[in-house]
Each structure stands twice: as structure tokens, then as C-alpha cells.
mmCIF file of C-alpha atoms in Angstrom:
data_model
loop_
_atom_site.group_PDB
_atom_site.id
_atom_site.type_symbol
_atom_site.label_atom_id
_atom_site.label_comp_id
_atom_site.label_asym_id
_atom_site.label_seq_id
_atom_site.Cartn_x
_atom_site.Cartn_y
_atom_site.Cartn_z
ATOM 1 C CA MET H 294 22.634 14.736 -6.093
ATOM 2 C CA ASP H 295 23.265 14.918 -2.331
ATOM 3 C CA ILE H 296 23.464 12.050 0.158
ATOM 4 C CA ILE H 297 19.807 12.424 1.211
ATOM 5 C CA GLU H 298 18.609 12.046 -2.384
ATOM 6 C CA ILE H 299 20.822 8.990 -2.836
ATOM 7 C CA PHE H 300 19.243 7.548 0.316
ATOM 8 C CA GLY H 301 15.803 8.254 -1.163
ATOM 9 C CA TYR H 302 16.531 6.349 -4.371
ATOM 10 C CA ALA H 303 18.101 3.523 -2.362
ATOM 11 C CA GLY H 304 14.826 3.468 -0.445
ATOM 12 C CA ALA H 305 12.976 2.873 -3.737
ATOM 13 C CA LEU H 306 15.090 -0.242 -4.260
ATOM 14 C CA PHE H 307 14.399 -1.368 -0.672
ATOM 15 C CA ILE H 308 10.634 -0.911 -1.187
ATOM 16 C CA GLY H 309 10.723 -3.288 -4.146
ATOM 17 C CA ILE H 310 12.927 -5.816 -2.348
ATOM 18 C CA VAL H 311 10.530 -5.993 0.601
ATOM 19 C CA LEU H 312 7.520 -6.384 -1.712
ATOM 20 C CA GLY H 313 9.301 -9.177 -3.552
ATOM 21 C CA LEU H 314 10.314 -10.930 -0.334
ATOM 22 C CA ILE H 315 7.071 -10.851 1.669
ATOM 23 C CA GLY H 316 4.381 -9.793 -0.823
ATOM 24 C CA GLY H 317 3.539 -6.557 0.991
ATOM 25 C CA GLY H 318 4.699 -4.060 3.554
ATOM 26 C CA GLY H 319 7.243 -2.231 1.432
ATOM 27 C CA SER H 320 4.669 0.268 0.204
ATOM 28 C CA ILE H 321 4.225 1.586 3.750
ATOM 29 C CA LEU H 322 7.727 3.082 3.417
ATOM 30 C CA THR H 323 7.051 4.964 0.178
ATOM 31 C CA VAL H 324 5.434 8.070 1.667
ATOM 32 C CA PRO H 325 8.059 8.574 4.445
ATOM 33 C CA ILE H 326 10.874 8.223 1.891
ATOM 34 C CA LEU H 327 9.243 10.727 -0.464
ATOM 35 C CA VAL H 328 8.481 13.197 2.342
ATOM 36 C CA TYR H 329 11.563 12.983 4.568
ATOM 37 C CA ALA H 330 14.311 11.930 2.139
ATOM 38 C CA LEU H 331 13.161 13.622 -1.058
ATOM 39 C CA SER H 332 11.271 16.583 0.490
ATOM 40 C CA PHE H 333 7.938 16.158 -1.270
ATOM 41 C CA ASN H 334 4.728 17.686 0.067
ATOM 42 C CA PRO H 335 2.733 14.944 1.885
ATOM 43 C CA VAL H 336 -0.254 15.291 -0.475
ATOM 44 C CA ILE H 337 1.977 14.886 -3.555
ATOM 45 C CA ALA H 338 3.884 12.098 -1.794
ATOM 46 C CA THR H 339 0.686 10.089 -1.269
ATOM 47 C CA ALA H 340 -0.187 10.620 -4.938
ATOM 48 C CA TYR H 341 3.220 9.448 -6.141
ATOM 49 C CA SER H 342 3.057 6.534 -3.703
ATOM 50 C CA LEU H 343 -0.119 5.284 -5.385
ATOM 51 C CA PHE H 344 1.683 5.121 -8.733
ATOM 52 C CA VAL H 345 4.765 3.426 -7.269
ATOM 53 C CA VAL H 346 2.688 0.934 -5.263
ATOM 54 C CA GLY H 347 0.319 0.284 -8.157
ATOM 55 C CA THR H 348 3.058 -0.339 -10.712
ATOM 56 C CA THR H 349 5.211 -2.530 -8.484
ATOM 57 C CA SER H 350 2.171 -4.533 -7.351
ATOM 58 C CA LEU H 351 1.125 -4.969 -10.992
ATOM 59 C CA VAL H 352 4.479 -6.594 -11.760
ATOM 60 C CA GLY H 353 3.916 -9.086 -8.925
ATOM 61 C CA ALA H 354 0.287 -9.604 -9.953
ATOM 62 C CA LEU H 355 1.217 -10.427 -13.552
ATOM 63 C CA LYS H 356 3.689 -13.012 -12.294
ATOM 64 C CA ASN H 357 0.947 -14.579 -10.144
ATOM 65 C CA MET H 358 -1.559 -14.495 -13.010
ATOM 66 C CA MET H 359 0.778 -16.572 -15.158
ATOM 67 C CA LYS H 360 0.828 -19.149 -12.350
ATOM 68 C CA GLY H 361 -2.985 -19.114 -12.032
ATOM 69 C CA LYS H 362 -2.932 -17.905 -8.423
ATOM 70 C CA VAL H 363 -5.274 -14.896 -8.783
ATOM 71 C CA ASP H 364 -8.978 -15.380 -7.952
ATOM 72 C CA PHE H 365 -10.447 -12.907 -10.454
ATOM 73 C CA LYS H 366 -14.082 -13.214 -9.308
ATOM 74 C CA THR H 367 -13.205 -12.316 -5.719
ATOM 75 C CA ALA H 368 -10.808 -9.618 -6.908
ATOM 76 C CA ILE H 369 -13.541 -7.871 -8.920
ATOM 77 C CA ILE H 370 -16.086 -8.082 -6.070
ATOM 78 C CA PHE H 371 -13.564 -6.496 -3.709
ATOM 79 C CA ALA H 372 -11.845 -4.123 -6.127
ATOM 80 C CA VAL H 373 -14.863 -2.337 -7.661
ATOM 81 C CA PRO H 374 -15.998 -0.628 -4.412
ATOM 82 C CA ALA H 375 -12.364 -0.265 -3.339
ATOM 83 C CA PHE H 376 -11.075 1.551 -6.427
ATOM 84 C CA THR H 377 -14.269 3.637 -6.518
ATOM 85 C CA ALA H 378 -13.497 4.823 -2.979
ATOM 86 C CA VAL H 379 -9.823 5.432 -3.811
ATOM 87 C CA TYR H 380 -10.659 7.494 -6.882
ATOM 88 C CA LEU H 381 -13.332 9.573 -5.131
ATOM 89 C CA THR H 382 -10.985 10.180 -2.186
ATOM 90 C CA ARG H 383 -8.089 11.345 -4.369
ATOM 91 C CA ALA H 384 -10.119 13.298 -6.929
ATOM 92 C CA TYR H 385 -12.662 15.017 -4.680
ATOM 93 C CA LEU H 386 -12.057 14.527 -0.936
ATOM 94 C CA ILE H 387 -8.334 15.360 -0.613
ATOM 95 C CA PRO H 388 -8.538 18.565 -2.730
ATOM 96 C CA VAL H 389 -11.405 20.053 -0.659
ATOM 97 C CA ILE H 390 -9.794 19.475 2.746
ATOM 98 C CA PRO H 391 -8.714 22.954 3.936
ATOM 99 C CA GLU H 392 -5.001 23.598 4.388
ATOM 100 C CA ARG H 393 -5.599 24.794 7.981
ATOM 101 C CA LEU H 394 -7.909 22.478 9.905
ATOM 102 C CA PHE H 395 -8.023 23.695 13.511
ATOM 103 C CA GLU H 396 -5.905 25.233 16.239
ATOM 104 C CA VAL H 397 -5.066 23.774 19.667
ATOM 105 C CA ASN H 398 -3.338 26.086 22.183
ATOM 106 C CA ASP H 399 -1.827 28.211 19.398
ATOM 107 C CA PHE H 400 -0.700 25.069 17.546
ATOM 108 C CA MET H 401 -2.150 24.889 14.057
ATOM 109 C CA VAL H 402 -3.138 21.444 12.768
ATOM 110 C CA THR H 403 -2.708 21.570 9.000
ATOM 111 C CA LYS H 404 -3.863 19.274 6.220
ATOM 112 C CA ASN H 405 -0.326 17.953 5.694
ATOM 113 C CA LEU H 406 0.127 17.263 9.403
ATOM 114 C CA ALA H 407 -3.222 15.455 9.622
ATOM 115 C CA ILE H 408 -2.317 13.240 6.657
ATOM 116 C CA MET H 409 1.033 12.308 8.202
ATOM 117 C CA LEU H 410 -0.586 11.585 11.602
ATOM 118 C CA PHE H 411 -3.169 9.343 9.927
ATOM 119 C CA PHE H 412 -0.351 7.685 8.006
ATOM 120 C CA ALA H 413 1.520 7.059 11.282
ATOM 121 C CA ILE H 414 -1.552 5.266 12.676
ATOM 122 C CA ILE H 415 -1.756 3.088 9.546
ATOM 123 C CA MET H 416 1.980 2.286 9.851
ATOM 124 C CA LEU H 417 1.429 1.205 13.463
ATOM 125 C CA LEU H 418 -1.487 -1.042 12.496
ATOM 126 C CA ALA H 419 0.549 -2.509 9.632
ATOM 127 C CA SER H 420 3.483 -3.268 11.932
ATOM 128 C CA ILE H 421 1.235 -4.955 14.518
ATOM 129 C CA THR H 422 -0.365 -7.077 11.795
ATOM 130 C CA MET H 423 3.011 -8.157 10.373
ATOM 131 C CA ILE H 424 4.366 -8.990 13.837
ATOM 132 C CA ARG H 425 1.298 -11.058 14.743
ATOM 133 C CA ASN H 426 1.293 -12.846 11.398
ATOM 134 C CA GLY H 427 5.005 -13.492 11.828
ATOM 135 C CA ASN H 428 4.148 -15.438 14.963
ATOM 136 C CA ARG H 429 1.139 -17.243 13.517
ATOM 137 C CA GLN H 430 -0.387 -17.576 10.091
ATOM 138 C CA LEU H 431 -4.049 -16.869 9.457
ATOM 139 C CA ASN H 432 -6.097 -20.015 9.547
ATOM 140 C CA THR H 433 -6.062 -21.365 6.001
ATOM 141 C CA GLU H 434 -8.389 -24.297 6.585
ATOM 142 C CA ILE H 435 -11.761 -23.167 5.310
ATOM 143 C CA VAL H 436 -14.589 -24.524 7.440
ATOM 144 C CA GLU H 437 -17.437 -22.657 5.751
ATOM 145 C CA LYS H 438 -17.053 -22.470 1.987
ATOM 146 C CA LYS H 439 -19.658 -19.735 1.440
ATOM 147 C CA SER H 440 -18.007 -16.324 1.167
ATOM 148 C CA ASN H 441 -19.639 -13.133 2.430
ATOM 149 C CA HIS H 442 -19.682 -10.928 -0.656
ATOM 150 C CA LEU H 443 -21.601 -8.050 0.940
ATOM 151 C CA LEU H 444 -19.147 -7.670 3.819
ATOM 152 C CA LEU H 445 -16.283 -8.052 1.358
ATOM 153 C CA MET H 446 -17.625 -5.128 -0.690
ATOM 154 C CA VAL H 447 -18.150 -2.972 2.418
ATOM 155 C CA GLN H 448 -14.620 -3.666 3.616
ATOM 156 C CA GLY H 449 -13.310 -3.003 0.111
ATOM 157 C CA PHE H 450 -14.890 0.454 0.159
ATOM 158 C CA PHE H 451 -13.444 1.214 3.607
ATOM 159 C CA ILE H 452 -9.953 0.049 2.606
ATOM 160 C CA GLY H 453 -10.266 2.140 -0.555
ATOM 161 C CA ILE H 454 -10.742 5.276 1.544
ATOM 162 C CA VAL H 455 -7.689 4.389 3.666
ATOM 163 C CA THR H 456 -5.615 3.736 0.542
ATOM 164 C CA GLY H 457 -6.726 7.031 -0.949
ATOM 165 C CA MET H 458 -5.833 8.969 2.199
ATOM 166 C CA VAL H 459 -2.346 7.579 2.836
ATOM 167 C CA GLY H 460 -1.205 6.286 -0.550
ATOM 168 C CA ALA H 461 -0.353 2.806 0.780
ATOM 169 C CA GLY H 462 -1.617 -0.412 -0.753
ATOM 170 C CA GLY H 463 -3.343 -1.740 2.353
ATOM 171 C CA GLY H 464 -2.314 -5.352 1.838
ATOM 172 C CA PHE H 465 -2.211 -5.886 5.613
ATOM 173 C CA LEU H 466 -5.986 -5.190 5.607
ATOM 174 C CA ILE H 467 -6.858 -6.827 2.284
ATOM 175 C CA ILE H 468 -5.269 -10.234 2.930
ATOM 176 C CA PRO H 469 -7.190 -10.963 6.184
ATOM 177 C CA ALA H 470 -10.419 -9.860 4.445
ATOM 178 C CA LEU H 471 -9.814 -12.258 1.552
ATOM 179 C CA VAL H 472 -9.036 -15.152 3.907
ATOM 180 C CA LEU H 473 -11.817 -14.574 6.439
ATOM 181 C CA LEU H 474 -14.604 -13.183 4.224
ATOM 182 C CA ALA H 475 -13.838 -14.595 0.765
ATOM 183 C CA LYS H 476 -12.547 -17.904 2.221
ATOM 184 C CA LEU H 477 -9.433 -17.935 0.030
ATOM 185 C CA PRO H 478 -6.377 -20.010 0.951
ATOM 186 C CA MET H 479 -3.479 -17.847 2.153
ATOM 187 C CA LYS H 480 -1.292 -18.157 -0.964
ATOM 188 C CA LYS H 481 -4.194 -17.273 -3.264
ATOM 189 C CA ALA H 482 -5.182 -14.401 -0.960
ATOM 190 C CA VAL H 483 -1.672 -12.910 -1.178
ATOM 191 C CA ALA H 484 -1.652 -13.207 -4.980
ATOM 192 C CA THR H 485 -5.160 -11.764 -5.321
ATOM 193 C CA SER H 486 -4.264 -8.950 -2.922
ATOM 194 C CA LEU H 487 -1.446 -7.757 -5.205
ATOM 195 C CA PHE H 488 -3.881 -7.645 -8.121
ATOM 196 C CA ILE H 489 -6.389 -5.604 -6.077
ATOM 197 C CA ILE H 490 -3.673 -3.237 -4.815
ATOM 198 C CA ALA H 491 -2.509 -2.623 -8.386
ATOM 199 C CA ILE H 492 -6.029 -1.747 -9.577
ATOM 200 C CA ASN H 493 -6.840 0.414 -6.530
ATOM 201 C CA SER H 494 -3.601 2.362 -6.589
ATOM 202 C CA LEU H 495 -3.407 3.062 -10.317
ATOM 203 C CA ILE H 496 -7.068 4.091 -10.625
ATOM 204 C CA GLY H 497 -6.685 6.224 -7.492
ATOM 205 C CA PHE H 498 -3.671 7.911 -9.086
ATOM 206 C CA LEU H 499 -5.881 8.972 -12.012
ATOM 207 C CA GLY H 500 -7.749 11.147 -9.528
ATOM 208 C CA ASP H 501 -4.483 12.968 -8.792
ATOM 209 C CA VAL H 502 -3.508 13.456 -12.436
ATOM 210 C CA GLN H 503 -6.499 15.763 -12.883
ATOM 211 C CA ASN H 504 -5.571 17.872 -9.832
ATOM 212 C CA TYR H 505 -1.756 18.076 -9.667
ATOM 213 C CA ASP H 506 1.238 18.594 -11.938
ATOM 214 C CA ILE H 507 3.113 15.287 -12.031
ATOM 215 C CA ASP H 508 6.902 15.112 -12.313
ATOM 216 C CA TRP H 509 6.851 12.115 -14.642
ATOM 217 C CA LEU H 510 10.619 11.929 -15.090
ATOM 218 C CA PHE H 511 11.216 11.529 -11.367
ATOM 219 C CA LEU H 512 8.209 9.270 -10.840
ATOM 220 C CA LEU H 513 9.152 6.845 -13.609
ATOM 221 C CA LEU H 514 12.778 6.721 -12.423
ATOM 222 C CA PHE H 515 11.783 6.069 -8.797
ATOM 223 C CA THR H 516 9.238 3.425 -9.844
ATOM 224 C CA SER H 517 11.703 1.689 -12.175
ATOM 225 C CA ILE H 518 14.197 1.327 -9.317
ATOM 226 C CA SER H 519 11.440 -0.125 -7.138
ATOM 227 C CA VAL H 520 10.496 -2.638 -9.858
ATOM 228 C CA VAL H 521 14.135 -3.756 -10.066
ATOM 229 C CA GLY H 522 13.939 -4.283 -6.306
ATOM 230 C CA ILE H 523 10.946 -6.602 -6.709
ATOM 231 C CA PHE H 524 12.920 -8.974 -8.915
ATOM 232 C CA ILE H 525 15.807 -8.916 -6.424
ATOM 233 C CA GLY H 526 13.344 -9.650 -3.623
ATOM 234 C CA ILE H 527 11.760 -12.537 -5.526
ATOM 235 C CA TRP H 528 15.228 -14.015 -6.039
ATOM 236 C CA LEU H 529 16.200 -13.517 -2.368
ATOM 237 C CA ASN H 530 12.937 -15.145 -1.309
ATOM 238 C CA LYS H 531 14.466 -18.501 -2.249
ATOM 239 C CA PHE H 532 17.014 -18.137 0.557
ATOM 240 C CA ILE H 533 15.196 -16.177 3.304
ATOM 241 C CA ASP H 534 12.359 -17.290 5.605
ATOM 242 C CA GLY H 535 9.482 -14.953 4.721
ATOM 243 C CA LYS H 536 7.660 -15.387 8.055
ATOM 244 C CA LYS H 537 10.700 -14.361 10.103
ATOM 245 C CA LEU H 538 11.399 -11.460 7.770
ATOM 246 C CA LYS H 539 7.805 -10.220 7.983
ATOM 247 C CA LYS H 540 7.983 -10.188 11.788
ATOM 248 C CA ALA H 541 11.329 -8.350 11.758
ATOM 249 C CA PHE H 542 10.034 -5.850 9.233
ATOM 250 C CA GLY H 543 6.961 -5.286 11.399
ATOM 251 C CA TRP H 544 9.210 -4.353 14.338
ATOM 252 C CA PHE H 545 11.216 -2.057 12.043
ATOM 253 C CA VAL H 546 8.105 -0.224 10.791
ATOM 254 C CA GLY H 547 6.649 0.026 14.292
ATOM 255 C CA ASN H 548 9.809 1.670 15.615
ATOM 256 C CA SER H 549 10.303 4.015 12.647
#
């Protein structure tokens, strides 16, 4: 095992630590670590990312369920269109995208390049969201109690497509939707978001199982390290200000 591979597995631990500390954000690092540190094809990397993100989020979701923080009704309303979109994207959309898309001045734009460019845009949006929410929290005082289920379902479907394309959980999009459209308090929105991310990612991964050969030994090892990181992050959360960390992490992602 060379130094780059060691860095990749250390990155798995870091992903879990960040998820445990701030409840999101760490998954945005999974694809870059798999592609640049461990040399996976971007399409396979996004597939593996769904499993890693889904499993690590499930650990956090189970912890929140035991504390009664998950709003299951809202989660189902949001998750059904979301995981439908994720599955359809992974099982049918990604495989039919041609390997060579178009050419600009003798420069060929490939499928892998397009996925990584789209991922870069999502990373930028995630970093901006984390920086802004590090400066101010979303308004948690609910003025209008009636939630907008139709808009919640539409946004769930859209976020499902994004999740399917880039292999990231999309918590930076899900949490604002749950607060603003479902009218959930912030803490319940964060807990419910982890539950939704787990469902979306793991069902989306099923779409990849039918199309690609999965290196289960590597994937389970990488995911196990990430899960260990979650417990470390949860422990560290007792000593570190999550809001300041989220802002700092946003700057880190934005400059990566």
C-alpha cells in the first residue's frame, strides 16, 4: 500500500468525522478521494460514494431515531420521489450517457469529465451553503404551520437526480427544504435529513449493482473506516463549536 492509498483510507476516516461533527458535508469529499487518491473511474466512484454515504448516514439516522428526532411522515413524503429519481438516474440514465459527449476546439468532453465538472458545481454550492449557514442559522421559528407537500415532493425528485449524478447525499439542499417547506425545526430537519440521505443513497446504489461489478472487499473496508469516523466525530462534537466548524469546512471545500 503506497502513501496515496493510505491518504485515501485516512480520507474515509475524515469523511465520517465530519459527518459526526456537523451532520453533513463529509460526503462531498467521498468522490474526490475515490477518484484522485484511489484512482477509481468517476462513474464507479459515484456509485461507491452512494454506498458509503448511505451506510454512514444510516448509522447517524438510527442514533436519531432512538432519540425520537426523525419526522417519519415528512421523510416518506420527501424520500419516495427522491429515491425514485436516484434509482432511475443510476440504473438507466448514467449507463446510457455516451462516453464521448461533444468536442470543442479539438478538446473532447467525455462522460467522466462532465460528471466531475457537475460534481465541482455541487461542491461549490455546498461550500457556499455551509459558509452562509455558519454565519447565520436558518430561521427555526415557524410562522405558518402548514407544510407544502407538493413542493416538497418536487424538490425531493430534483435532489434525487442530483444525488444520483454525483453520488453525494445532498444534505445542504435537503435541510433547507425540510425547514422552509416542511416547517420542521432545525434539529429535527438535520435528523430527518440523515434518514432521507440513507434511503436515497442505498436505494440508488441498487441501480449500480445491476450495471457494474462491485469490489465489495474494498467498499466494506472503506465504509467501515468511515463509520468509525462518525463515532469519533460524535464524541468530538461535545468539545467543538459545530457552527464555526461548518463555516471553516465550507471554505475548505470551496477552495479544494
